[in-house]
């Protein structure tokens, strides 16, 4: 199985393919017991967020990562995809600004 950071880069590429916006990878190693890495991205509407989530799940499955759990797919304002040590957060713009995970996890190093 690939490491969380490498899987995050696969997820980033999948999100770019689906025109995800403001995609960020945060390295949480040493900061959190929840996960090693977050990927955060924004989408335009419910259908866009769902398409992004579907693409990420498919691309990560192809490299051996199986999704453990997901939340928010039906509401489509904040979709959480849990791949164990990698968590993917897909937001509409308003919810992303409100929850501001980049600021909550401000000590995390951004991965380019």
CSV table of C-alpha atoms in Angstrom, one decimal:
chain,number,residue,atom,x,y,z
A,1,UNK,CA,0.0,0.0,0.0
A,2,UNK,CA,1.3,3.5,-0.8
A,3,UNK,CA,2.0,6.1,1.8
A,4,UNK,CA,-0.6,8.8,2.7
A,5,UNK,CA,1.4,11.6,1.1
A,6,UNK,CA,1.8,9.7,-2.2
A,7,UNK,CA,-1.9,8.8,-2.1
A,8,UNK,CA,-2.7,12.5,-1.5
A,9,UNK,CA,-0.8,13.4,-4.7
A,10,UNK,CA,-2.9,10.8,-6.6
A,11,UNK,CA,-6.0,12.4,-5.1
A,12,UNK,CA,-4.8,15.9,-6.0
A,13,UNK,CA,-4.3,14.8,-9.7
A,14,UNK,CA,-7.8,13.3,-9.7
A,15,UNK,CA,-9.3,16.5,-8.3
A,16,UNK,CA,-7.4,18.5,-10.9
A,17,UNK,CA,-8.8,16.3,-13.6
A,18,UNK,CA,-12.3,17.2,-12.4
A,19,UNK,CA,-11.5,20.9,-12.2
A,20,UNK,CA,-11.4,21.0,-8.4
A,21,UNK,CA,-10.4,24.4,-7.0
A,22,UNK,CA,-7.9,25.6,-4.5
A,23,UNK,CA,-6.6,22.1,-3.9
A,24,UNK,CA,-4.3,21.8,-0.8
A,25,UNK,CA,-2.5,19.0,0.8
A,26,UNK,CA,-1.7,19.3,4.5
A,27,UNK,CA,1.0,17.1,6.2
A,28,UNK,CA,-0.4,16.2,9.6
A,29,UNK,CA,2.3,13.8,10.6
A,30,UNK,CA,3.4,14.5,14.2
A,31,UNK,CA,0.4,16.8,14.7
A,32,UNK,CA,-2.6,14.5,14.7
A,33,UNK,CA,-3.6,10.9,15.6
A,34,UNK,CA,-6.5,11.2,13.2
A,35,UNK,CA,-4.6,11.1,9.9
A,36,UNK,CA,-1.2,11.7,8.4
A,37,UNK,CA,-2.6,13.9,5.6
A,38,UNK,CA,-5.6,16.0,4.6
A,39,UNK,CA,-6.5,16.9,1.0
A,40,UNK,CA,-8.8,19.9,0.9
A,41,UNK,CA,-10.6,21.2,-2.3
A,42,UNK,CA,-13.5,23.2,-3.4
A,43,UNK,CA,-16.2,22.6,-6.0
A,44,UNK,CA,-18.9,24.7,-7.6
A,45,UNK,CA,-22.1,22.7,-6.7
A,46,UNK,CA,-23.4,19.4,-5.5
A,47,UNK,CA,-22.9,17.6,-8.8
A,48,UNK,CA,-19.3,18.9,-9.1
A,49,UNK,CA,-18.4,17.8,-5.6
A,50,UNK,CA,-19.9,14.3,-6.2
A,51,UNK,CA,-18.0,14.0,-9.4
A,52,UNK,CA,-14.8,15.0,-7.6
A,53,UNK,CA,-15.5,12.4,-4.8
A,54,UNK,CA,-16.2,9.7,-7.3
A,55,UNK,CA,-13.0,10.4,-9.3
A,56,UNK,CA,-10.8,10.4,-6.1
A,57,UNK,CA,-12.3,7.1,-4.9
A,58,UNK,CA,-11.7,5.5,-8.3
A,59,UNK,CA,-8.1,6.7,-8.7
A,60,UNK,CA,-7.1,5.8,-5.2
A,61,UNK,CA,-8.7,2.3,-5.6
A,62,UNK,CA,-6.5,1.8,-8.7
A,63,UNK,CA,-3.4,2.4,-6.5
A,64,UNK,CA,-4.6,0.0,-3.8
A,65,UNK,CA,-6.3,2.5,-1.4
A,66,UNK,CA,-9.8,1.4,-0.2
A,67,UNK,CA,-12.2,4.0,1.2
A,68,UNK,CA,-13.1,3.1,4.8
A,69,UNK,CA,-16.0,5.6,5.1
A,70,UNK,CA,-17.6,8.6,3.6
A,71,UNK,CA,-20.0,11.3,4.8
A,72,UNK,CA,-21.9,14.2,3.2
A,73,UNK,CA,-22.3,12.7,-0.2
A,74,UNK,CA,-26.1,13.1,-0.2
A,75,UNK,CA,-26.0,16.8,1.0
A,76,UNK,CA,-23.0,17.7,-1.2
A,77,UNK,CA,-21.8,20.8,0.8
A,78,UNK,CA,-19.0,19.0,2.6
A,79,UNK,CA,-18.0,15.5,1.5
A,80,UNK,CA,-15.5,13.6,3.7
A,81,UNK,CA,-13.7,10.6,2.2
A,82,UNK,CA,-11.8,8.5,4.8
A,83,UNK,CA,-9.0,6.4,3.5
A,84,UNK,CA,-7.4,5.7,6.9
A,85,UNK,CA,-4.3,7.9,7.2
A,86,UNK,CA,-5.6,10.1,4.3
A,87,UNK,CA,-8.7,12.2,4.7
A,88,UNK,CA,-10.2,14.1,1.7
A,89,UNK,CA,-12.4,17.1,2.4
A,90,UNK,CA,-14.4,18.4,-0.5
A,91,UNK,CA,-16.3,21.7,0.2
A,92,UNK,CA,-18.6,24.1,-1.5
A,93,UNK,CA,-17.0,27.6,-1.2
A,94,UNK,CA,-19.2,28.9,1.6
A,95,UNK,CA,-18.6,25.9,3.9
A,96,UNK,CA,-14.9,25.8,3.2
A,97,UNK,CA,-14.6,29.4,4.3
A,98,UNK,CA,-16.8,28.8,7.4
A,99,UNK,CA,-14.9,25.7,8.6
A,100,UNK,CA,-11.5,27.0,7.5
A,101,UNK,CA,-9.6,23.7,8.0
A,102,UNK,CA,-6.4,25.3,6.7
A,103,UNK,CA,-6.5,27.7,9.7
A,104,UNK,CA,-7.6,25.1,12.2
A,105,UNK,CA,-4.6,23.0,11.2
A,106,UNK,CA,-2.3,26.0,10.7
A,107,UNK,CA,0.7,24.2,12.1
A,108,UNK,CA,0.5,21.6,9.3
A,109,UNK,CA,3.0,21.8,6.5
A,110,UNK,CA,1.5,22.4,3.1
A,111,UNK,CA,2.7,19.9,0.5
A,112,UNK,CA,3.4,21.2,-3.0
